PDB file of C-alpha atoms in Angstrom:
ATOM      1  CA  GLN P  18    -133.900 131.056 -72.611  1.00  0.00           C
ATOM      2  CA  GLN P  19    -133.365 130.008 -76.127  1.00  0.00           C
ATOM      3  CA  GLN P  20    -135.079 132.398 -78.404  1.00  0.00           C
ATOM      4  CA  VAL P  21    -134.216 130.647 -81.685  1.00  0.00           C
ATOM      5  CA  LYS P  22    -134.594 126.854 -81.718  1.00  0.00           C
ATOM      6  CA  GLN P  23    -132.793 124.984 -84.433  1.00  0.00           C
ATOM      7  CA  SER P  24    -132.990 121.345 -85.559  1.00  0.00           C
ATOM      8  CA  PRO P  25    -131.545 118.881 -86.296  1.00  0.00           C
ATOM      9  CA  GLN P  26    -128.266 119.080 -84.430  1.00  0.00           C
ATOM     10  CA  SER P  27    -126.545 117.100 -87.089  1.00  0.00           C
ATOM     11  CA  LEU P  28    -127.422 115.963 -90.550  1.00  0.00           C
ATOM     12  CA  ILE P  29    -125.889 113.514 -93.022  1.00  0.00           C
ATOM     13  CA  VAL P  30    -126.982 113.851 -96.730  1.00  0.00           C
ATOM     14  CA  GLN P  31    -125.741 112.098 -99.767  1.00  0.00           C
ATOM     15  CA  LYS P  32    -124.320 114.146-102.623  1.00  0.00           C
ATOM     16  CA  GLY P  33    -127.100 115.428-104.866  1.00  0.00           C
ATOM     17  CA  GLY P  34    -129.666 115.247-102.093  1.00  0.00           C
ATOM     18  CA  ILE P  35    -131.668 117.945-100.353  1.00  0.00           C
ATOM     19  CA  SER P  36    -130.557 119.268 -96.916  1.00  0.00           C
ATOM     20  CA  ILE P  37    -133.225 120.763 -94.773  1.00  0.00           C
ATOM     21  CA  ILE P  38    -132.611 122.707 -91.511  1.00  0.00           C
ATOM     22  CA  ASN P  39    -135.482 124.048 -89.461  1.00  0.00           C
ATOM     23  CA  CYS P  40    -135.692 126.911 -87.019  1.00  0.00           C
ATOM     24  CA  ALA P  41    -138.444 128.304 -84.786  1.00  0.00           C
ATOM     25  CA  TYR P  42    -138.717 131.560 -82.883  1.00  0.00           C
ATOM     26  CA  GLU P  43    -141.109 133.085 -80.391  1.00  0.00           C
ATOM     27  CA  ASN P  44    -140.192 136.757 -80.271  1.00  0.00           C
ATOM     28  CA  THR P  45    -142.360 138.650 -82.778  1.00  0.00           C
ATOM     29  CA  ALA P  46    -140.041 141.590 -82.622  1.00  0.00           C
ATOM     30  CA  PHE P  47    -137.513 139.835 -84.781  1.00  0.00           C
ATOM     31  CA  ASP P  48    -137.338 141.599 -88.130  1.00  0.00           C
ATOM     32  CA  TYR P  49    -134.545 139.898 -90.041  1.00  0.00           C
ATOM     33  CA  PHE P  50    -133.620 136.232 -90.287  1.00  0.00           C
ATOM     34  CA  PRO P  51    -130.077 135.410 -91.591  1.00  0.00           C
ATOM     35  CA  TRP P  52    -128.385 132.081 -92.045  1.00  0.00           C
ATOM     36  CA  TYR P  53    -124.757 131.756 -91.435  1.00  0.00           C
ATOM     37  CA  GLN P  54    -122.352 129.123 -92.603  1.00  0.00           C
ATOM     38  CA  GLN P  55    -119.213 128.110 -90.664  1.00  0.00           C
ATOM     39  CA  PHE P  56    -116.359 126.006 -91.788  1.00  0.00           C
ATOM     40  CA  PRO P  57    -114.010 124.401 -89.267  1.00  0.00           C
ATOM     41  CA  GLY P  58    -111.444 126.873 -87.915  1.00  0.00           C
ATOM     42  CA  LYS P  59    -113.289 129.832 -89.498  1.00  0.00           C
ATOM     43  CA  GLY P  60    -115.843 132.326 -88.310  1.00  0.00           C
ATOM     44  CA  PRO P  61    -119.447 132.216 -89.366  1.00  0.00           C
ATOM     45  CA  ALA P  62    -120.238 133.963 -92.680  1.00  0.00           C
ATOM     46  CA  LEU P  63    -123.515 135.211 -93.956  1.00  0.00           C
ATOM     47  CA  LEU P  64    -125.083 132.741 -96.459  1.00  0.00           C
ATOM     48  CA  ILE P  65    -128.565 134.079 -97.111  1.00  0.00           C
ATOM     49  CA  ALA P  66    -131.110 136.165 -95.273  1.00  0.00           C
ATOM     50  CA  ILE P  67    -134.899 136.949 -95.355  1.00  0.00           C
ATOM     51  CA  ARG P  68    -137.280 139.469 -93.951  1.00  0.00           C
ATOM     52  CA  PRO P  69    -140.625 138.506 -92.510  1.00  0.00           C
ATOM     53  CA  ASP P  70    -142.645 140.093 -95.309  1.00  0.00           C
ATOM     54  CA  VAL P  71    -141.351 137.539 -97.825  1.00  0.00           C
ATOM     55  CA  SER P  72    -142.241 133.835 -97.754  1.00  0.00           C
ATOM     56  CA  GLU P  73    -139.304 132.514 -99.788  1.00  0.00           C
ATOM     57  CA  LYS P  74    -135.917 133.601-100.951  1.00  0.00           C
ATOM     58  CA  LYS P  75    -133.664 131.713-103.264  1.00  0.00           C
ATOM     59  CA  GLU P  76    -129.968 132.198-104.079  1.00  0.00           C
ATOM     60  CA  GLY P  77    -128.507 129.575-106.237  1.00  0.00           C
ATOM     61  CA  ARG P  78    -128.955 126.189-104.491  1.00  0.00           C
ATOM     62  CA  PHE P  79    -129.920 127.759-101.210  1.00  0.00           C
ATOM     63  CA  THR P  80    -133.490 128.661-100.385  1.00  0.00           C
ATOM     64  CA  ILE P  81    -135.097 130.021 -97.196  1.00  0.00           C
ATOM     65  CA  SER P  82    -138.729 129.313 -96.617  1.00  0.00           C
ATOM     66  CA  PHE P  83    -140.484 131.525 -94.087  1.00  0.00           C
ATOM     67  CA  ASN P  84    -143.781 130.981 -92.278  1.00  0.00           C
ATOM     68  CA  LYS P  85    -144.624 134.045 -90.346  1.00  0.00           C
ATOM     69  CA  SER P  86    -147.860 132.715 -88.783  1.00  0.00           C
ATOM     70  CA  ALA P  87    -146.105 129.621 -87.506  1.00  0.00           C
ATOM     71  CA  LYS P  88    -142.952 131.568 -86.601  1.00  0.00           C
ATOM     72  CA  GLN P  89    -140.813 129.039 -88.387  1.00  0.00           C
ATOM     73  CA  PHE P  90    -138.259 129.244 -91.141  1.00  0.00           C
ATOM     74  CA  SER P  91    -136.037 126.754 -92.859  1.00  0.00           C
ATOM     75  CA  LEU P  92    -132.987 126.443 -95.105  1.00  0.00           C
ATOM     76  CA  HIS P  93    -133.101 124.102 -98.063  1.00  0.00           C
ATOM     77  CA  ILE P  94    -129.878 123.142 -99.824  1.00  0.00           C
ATOM     78  CA  MET P  95    -130.637 121.602-103.194  1.00  0.00           C
ATOM     79  CA  ASP P  96    -128.228 119.263-104.962  1.00  0.00           C
ATOM     80  CA  SER P  97    -126.093 119.177-101.771  1.00  0.00           C
ATOM     81  CA  GLN P  98    -122.296 118.969-102.422  1.00  0.00           C
ATOM     82  CA  PRO P  99    -119.446 117.777-100.195  1.00  0.00           C
ATOM     83  CA  GLY P 100    -118.252 121.395-100.191  1.00  0.00           C
ATOM     84  CA  ASP P 101    -121.420 122.280 -98.387  1.00  0.00           C
ATOM     85  CA  SER P 102    -120.247 120.298 -95.347  1.00  0.00           C
ATOM     86  CA  ALA P 103    -120.182 122.896 -92.588  1.00  0.00           C
ATOM     87  CA  THR P 104    -122.143 124.097 -89.587  1.00  0.00           C
ATOM     88  CA  TYR P 105    -125.165 126.186 -90.323  1.00  0.00           C
ATOM     89  CA  PHE P 106    -126.638 128.635 -87.885  1.00  0.00           C
ATOM     90  CA  CYS P 107    -130.038 130.276 -88.233  1.00  0.00           C
ATOM     91  CA  ALA P 108    -130.370 133.592 -86.576  1.00  0.00           C
ATOM     92  CA  ALA P 109    -132.804 136.393 -85.901  1.00  0.00           C
ATOM     93  CA  ARG P 110    -132.401 140.084 -85.289  1.00  0.00           C
ATOM     94  CA  THR P 111    -134.585 142.231 -83.123  1.00  0.00           C
ATOM     95  CA  GLU P 112    -136.026 145.555 -83.999  1.00  0.00           C
ATOM     96  CA  GLY P 113    -134.674 148.441 -82.120  1.00  0.00           C
ATOM     97  CA  GLY P 114    -131.610 150.687 -81.882  1.00  0.00           C
ATOM     98  CA  TYR P 115    -128.987 148.139 -82.756  1.00  0.00           C
ATOM     99  CA  GLN P 116    -128.318 144.830 -84.475  1.00  0.00           C
ATOM    100  CA  LYS P 117    -128.743 142.355 -81.694  1.00  0.00           C
ATOM    101  CA  VAL P 118    -128.556 139.000 -83.444  1.00  0.00           C
ATOM    102  CA  THR P 119    -129.590 135.826 -81.636  1.00  0.00           C
ATOM    103  CA  PHE P 120    -128.232 132.593 -83.063  1.00  0.00           C
ATOM    104  CA  GLY P 121    -129.648 129.101 -83.110  1.00  0.00           C
ATOM    105  CA  THR P 122    -127.514 126.267 -81.723  1.00  0.00           C
ATOM    106  CA  GLY P 123    -126.246 125.213 -85.090  1.00  0.00           C
ATOM    107  CA  THR P 124    -126.596 122.140 -87.423  1.00  0.00           C
ATOM    108  CA  LYS P 125    -123.520 120.231 -88.472  1.00  0.00           C
ATOM    109  CA  LEU P 126    -124.072 119.101 -92.034  1.00  0.00           C
ATOM    110  CA  GLN P 127    -122.044 116.357 -93.613  1.00  0.00           C
ATOM    111  CA  VAL P 128    -122.533 115.644 -97.374  1.00  0.00           C
ATOM    112  CA  ILE P 129    -121.167 112.283 -98.300  1.00  0.00           C
ATOM    113  CA  PRO P 130    -120.059 111.459-101.853  1.00  0.00           C
TER     114      PRO P 130
ATOM    115  CA  ASP V  26    -109.945 144.231 -98.237  1.00  0.00           C
ATOM    116  CA  ALA V  27    -108.811 142.903 -94.880  1.00  0.00           C
ATOM    117  CA  GLY V  28    -111.532 141.303 -92.841  1.00  0.00           C
ATOM    118  CA  VAL V  29    -111.911 141.324 -89.031  1.00  0.00           C
ATOM    119  CA  ILE V  30    -108.492 140.492 -87.509  1.00  0.00           C
ATOM    120  CA  GLN V  31    -108.295 138.684 -84.260  1.00  0.00           C
ATOM    121  CA  SER V  32    -105.311 137.751 -82.101  1.00  0.00           C
ATOM    122  CA  PRO V  33    -104.077 135.463 -80.748  1.00  0.00           C
ATOM    123  CA  ARG V  34    -105.581 132.625 -82.827  1.00  0.00           C
ATOM    124  CA  HIS V  35    -104.831 130.183 -80.030  1.00  0.00           C
ATOM    125  CA  GLU V  36    -104.117 130.758 -76.368  1.00  0.00           C
ATOM    126  CA  VAL V  37    -103.353 128.136 -73.727  1.00  0.00           C
ATOM    127  CA  THR V  38    -103.084 129.396 -70.182  1.00  0.00           C
ATOM    128  CA  GLU V  39    -103.346 128.222 -66.611  1.00  0.00           C
ATOM    129  CA  MET V  40    -106.266 128.897 -64.348  1.00  0.00           C
ATOM    130  CA  GLY V  41    -105.937 132.171 -62.626  1.00  0.00           C
ATOM    131  CA  GLN V  42    -103.953 133.901 -65.349  1.00  0.00           C
ATOM    132  CA  GLU V  43    -105.084 136.970 -67.132  1.00  0.00           C
ATOM    133  CA  VAL V  44    -106.133 136.631 -70.780  1.00  0.00           C
ATOM    134  CA  THR V  45    -106.372 139.453 -73.312  1.00  0.00           C
ATOM    135  CA  LEU V  46    -108.016 138.852 -76.720  1.00  0.00           C
ATOM    136  CA  ARG V  47    -107.698 141.495 -79.437  1.00  0.00           C
ATOM    137  CA  CYS V  48    -109.734 142.542 -82.433  1.00  0.00           C
ATOM    138  CA  LYS V  49    -109.344 144.915 -85.293  1.00  0.00           C
ATOM    139  CA  PRO V  50    -112.746 145.475 -87.012  1.00  0.00           C
ATOM    140  CA  ILE V  51    -113.228 146.232 -90.692  1.00  0.00           C
ATOM    141  CA  SER V  52    -112.439 149.833 -91.432  1.00  0.00           C
ATOM    142  CA  GLY V  53    -115.634 151.953 -91.617  1.00  0.00           C
ATOM    143  CA  HIS V  54    -117.737 149.557 -89.530  1.00  0.00           C
ATOM    144  CA  ASN V  55    -119.254 151.267 -86.558  1.00  0.00           C
ATOM    145  CA  SER V  56    -120.563 148.244 -84.653  1.00  0.00           C
ATOM    146  CA  LEU V  57    -118.469 145.612 -82.959  1.00  0.00           C
ATOM    147  CA  PHE V  58    -119.554 142.491 -81.241  1.00  0.00           C
ATOM    148  CA  TRP V  59    -117.832 139.880 -79.103  1.00  0.00           C
ATOM    149  CA  TYR V  60    -119.307 136.359 -79.194  1.00  0.00           C
ATOM    150  CA  ARG V  61    -118.336 133.140 -77.402  1.00  0.00           C
ATOM    151  CA  GLN V  62    -118.772 129.793 -78.985  1.00  0.00           C
ATOM    152  CA  THR V  63    -118.993 126.444 -77.115  1.00  0.00           C
ATOM    153  CA  MET V  64    -120.475 123.103 -77.934  1.00  0.00           C
ATOM    154  CA  MET V  65    -122.877 123.357 -75.098  1.00  0.00           C
ATOM    155  CA  ARG V  66    -124.148 126.911 -75.572  1.00  0.00           C
ATOM    156  CA  GLY V  67    -123.489 127.684 -79.223  1.00  0.00           C
ATOM    157  CA  LEU V  68    -122.808 131.344 -80.159  1.00  0.00           C
ATOM    158  CA  GLU V  69    -123.457 133.672 -77.231  1.00  0.00           C
ATOM    159  CA  LEU V  70    -123.276 137.466 -77.559  1.00  0.00           C
ATOM    160  CA  LEU V  71    -121.055 138.859 -74.819  1.00  0.00           C
ATOM    161  CA  ILE V  72    -121.032 142.615 -75.561  1.00  0.00           C
ATOM    162  CA  TYR V  73    -121.883 145.079 -78.293  1.00  0.00           C
ATOM    163  CA  PHE V  74    -120.208 148.382 -79.048  1.00  0.00           C
ATOM    164  CA  ASN V  75    -121.607 151.131 -81.261  1.00  0.00           C
ATOM    165  CA  ASN V  76    -119.339 153.942 -82.220  1.00  0.00           C
ATOM    166  CA  ASN V  77    -116.803 152.711 -79.579  1.00  0.00           C
ATOM    167  CA  VAL V  78    -119.374 152.880 -76.769  1.00  0.00           C
ATOM    168  CA  PRO V  79    -120.553 149.761 -75.013  1.00  0.00           C
ATOM    169  CA  ILE V  80    -124.322 149.469 -75.615  1.00  0.00           C
ATOM    170  CA  ASP V  81    -125.249 146.009 -74.315  1.00  0.00           C
ATOM    171  CA  ASP V  82    -123.010 144.028 -72.014  1.00  0.00           C
ATOM    172  CA  SER V  83    -125.735 141.840 -70.522  1.00  0.00           C
ATOM    173  CA  GLY V  84    -124.131 138.770 -72.025  1.00  0.00           C
ATOM    174  CA  MET V  85    -120.835 139.218 -70.179  1.00  0.00           C
ATOM    175  CA  PRO V  86    -120.883 136.136 -67.814  1.00  0.00           C
ATOM    176  CA  GLU V  87    -119.405 137.806 -64.730  1.00  0.00           C
ATOM    177  CA  ASP V  88    -117.097 140.535 -63.406  1.00  0.00           C
ATOM    178  CA  ARG V  89    -114.046 138.531 -64.493  1.00  0.00           C
ATOM    179  CA  PHE V  90    -114.828 139.540 -68.019  1.00  0.00           C
ATOM    180  CA  SER V  91    -114.301 143.066 -69.359  1.00  0.00           C
ATOM    181  CA  ALA V  92    -114.179 144.612 -72.757  1.00  0.00           C
ATOM    182  CA  LYS V  93    -112.929 147.956 -74.125  1.00  0.00           C
ATOM    183  CA  MET V  94    -112.885 149.767 -77.393  1.00  0.00           C
ATOM    184  CA  PRO V  95    -110.521 152.732 -77.124  1.00  0.00           C
ATOM    185  CA  ASN V  96    -110.886 153.677 -80.755  1.00  0.00           C
ATOM    186  CA  ALA V  97    -112.723 152.605 -83.920  1.00  0.00           C
ATOM    187  CA  SER V  98    -110.061 150.250 -85.007  1.00  0.00           C
ATOM    188  CA  PHE V  99    -109.307 148.262 -81.804  1.00  0.00           C
ATOM    189  CA  SER V 100    -111.090 146.339 -79.147  1.00  0.00           C
ATOM    190  CA  THR V 101    -109.986 143.989 -76.332  1.00  0.00           C
ATOM    191  CA  LEU V 102    -111.742 141.336 -74.303  1.00  0.00           C
ATOM    192  CA  LYS V 103    -110.045 140.551 -71.090  1.00  0.00           C
ATOM    193  CA  ILE V 104    -110.637 137.717 -68.630  1.00  0.00           C
ATOM    194  CA  GLN V 105    -109.103 137.988 -65.187  1.00  0.00           C
ATOM    195  CA  PRO V 106    -108.649 135.624 -63.511  1.00  0.00           C
ATOM    196  CA  SER V 107    -109.317 132.910 -66.121  1.00  0.00           C
ATOM    197  CA  GLU V 108    -111.033 129.660 -65.266  1.00  0.00           C
ATOM    198  CA  PRO V 109    -111.225 126.305 -67.093  1.00  0.00           C
ATOM    199  CA  ARG V 110    -114.911 126.889 -67.909  1.00  0.00           C
ATOM    200  CA  ASP V 111    -113.923 129.954 -69.949  1.00  0.00           C
ATOM    201  CA  SER V 112    -112.396 127.630 -72.534  1.00  0.00           C
ATOM    202  CA  ALA V 113    -114.145 128.436 -75.842  1.00  0.00           C
ATOM    203  CA  VAL V 114    -113.678 130.062 -79.149  1.00  0.00           C
ATOM    204  CA  TYR V 115    -114.094 133.846 -78.857  1.00  0.00           C
ATOM    205  CA  PHE V 116    -115.224 135.679 -82.010  1.00  0.00           C
ATOM    206  CA  CYS V 117    -115.212 139.306 -82.784  1.00  0.00           C
ATOM    207  CA  ALA V 118    -117.556 140.591 -85.426  1.00  0.00           C
ATOM    208  CA  SER V 119    -118.147 144.020 -86.971  1.00  0.00           C
ATOM    209  CA  SER V 120    -120.993 145.486 -88.941  1.00  0.00           C
ATOM    210  CA  PRO V 121    -121.305 148.489 -91.221  1.00  0.00           C
ATOM    211  CA  ARG V 122    -123.288 151.716 -90.592  1.00  0.00           C
ATOM    212  CA  ASP V 123    -126.195 150.564 -92.807  1.00  0.00           C
ATOM    213  CA  ARG V 124    -128.180 148.418 -90.425  1.00  0.00           C
ATOM    214  CA  ASN V 125    -130.522 147.287 -93.138  1.00  0.00           C
ATOM    215  CA  THR V 126    -127.947 144.810 -94.365  1.00  0.00           C
ATOM    216  CA  GLY V 127    -127.925 143.098 -91.015  1.00  0.00           C
ATOM    217  CA  GLU V 128    -124.720 141.292 -91.850  1.00  0.00           C
ATOM    218  CA  LEU V 129    -122.128 140.541 -89.239  1.00  0.00           C
ATOM    219  CA  PHE V 130    -118.549 139.998 -90.461  1.00  0.00           C
ATOM    220  CA  PHE V 131    -116.736 137.637 -88.167  1.00  0.00           C
ATOM    221  CA  GLY V 132    -113.058 137.171 -87.547  1.00  0.00           C
ATOM    222  CA  GLU V 133    -111.508 133.680 -87.502  1.00  0.00           C
ATOM    223  CA  GLY V 134    -111.758 133.542 -83.746  1.00  0.00           C
ATOM    224  CA  SER V 135    -109.399 133.079 -80.784  1.00  0.00           C
ATOM    225  CA  ARG V 136    -109.403 129.580 -79.342  1.00  0.00           C
ATOM    226  CA  LEU V 137    -108.864 129.815 -75.550  1.00  0.00           C
ATOM    227  CA  THR V 138    -107.894 126.834 -73.457  1.00  0.00           C
ATOM    228  CA  VAL V 139    -107.669 127.338 -69.724  1.00  0.00           C
ATOM    229  CA  LEU V 140    -105.943 124.422 -67.920  1.00  0.00           C
TER     230      LEU V 140
END
């Protein structure tokens, strides 16, 4: 049972363009929605995160848009650069006694010059 | 500051052999997680420790897998006997006491190939 659905599986964007990755969830107990960035041969690293009481969060060229009623959230990368080429994972954390984080299946982004 | 340290980085073994993966979490972090990453299934949580105690092992695929955390600075994930379908990258991650940050700090992973 996949609790966090992510699309697309892969994405090719030209340098300077906007990269958009979408995620959807069903479990209303999720209370924290991070995005992780993973470069080849490395572990995932936190990129940006949002809580459900906020509709948008921006950090530099990276923006999360969150739609609580639709149970969807997305990552926008503005002015995409070749250095942004990586795999991006959306994730969701459940409320409760510990930080159980469920990851989406990942989107492999390639930014071409 | 040192991050999460995993060893070995690469392991090639034959079916039926025992495999032990090791993890040293970031000092001061009280939560430790083992994840498995494959192309087909993405990142799967195998087991979670809090203050060295296993809290949730529902993701451990079968009895061939076991994990221990004898102290706050060391954890192992053991597969015995190993099978080709266990081939994957295994990540250890740790998290600090403040759960509000929600951030997991991952190691660089151990790539396991079972022939």
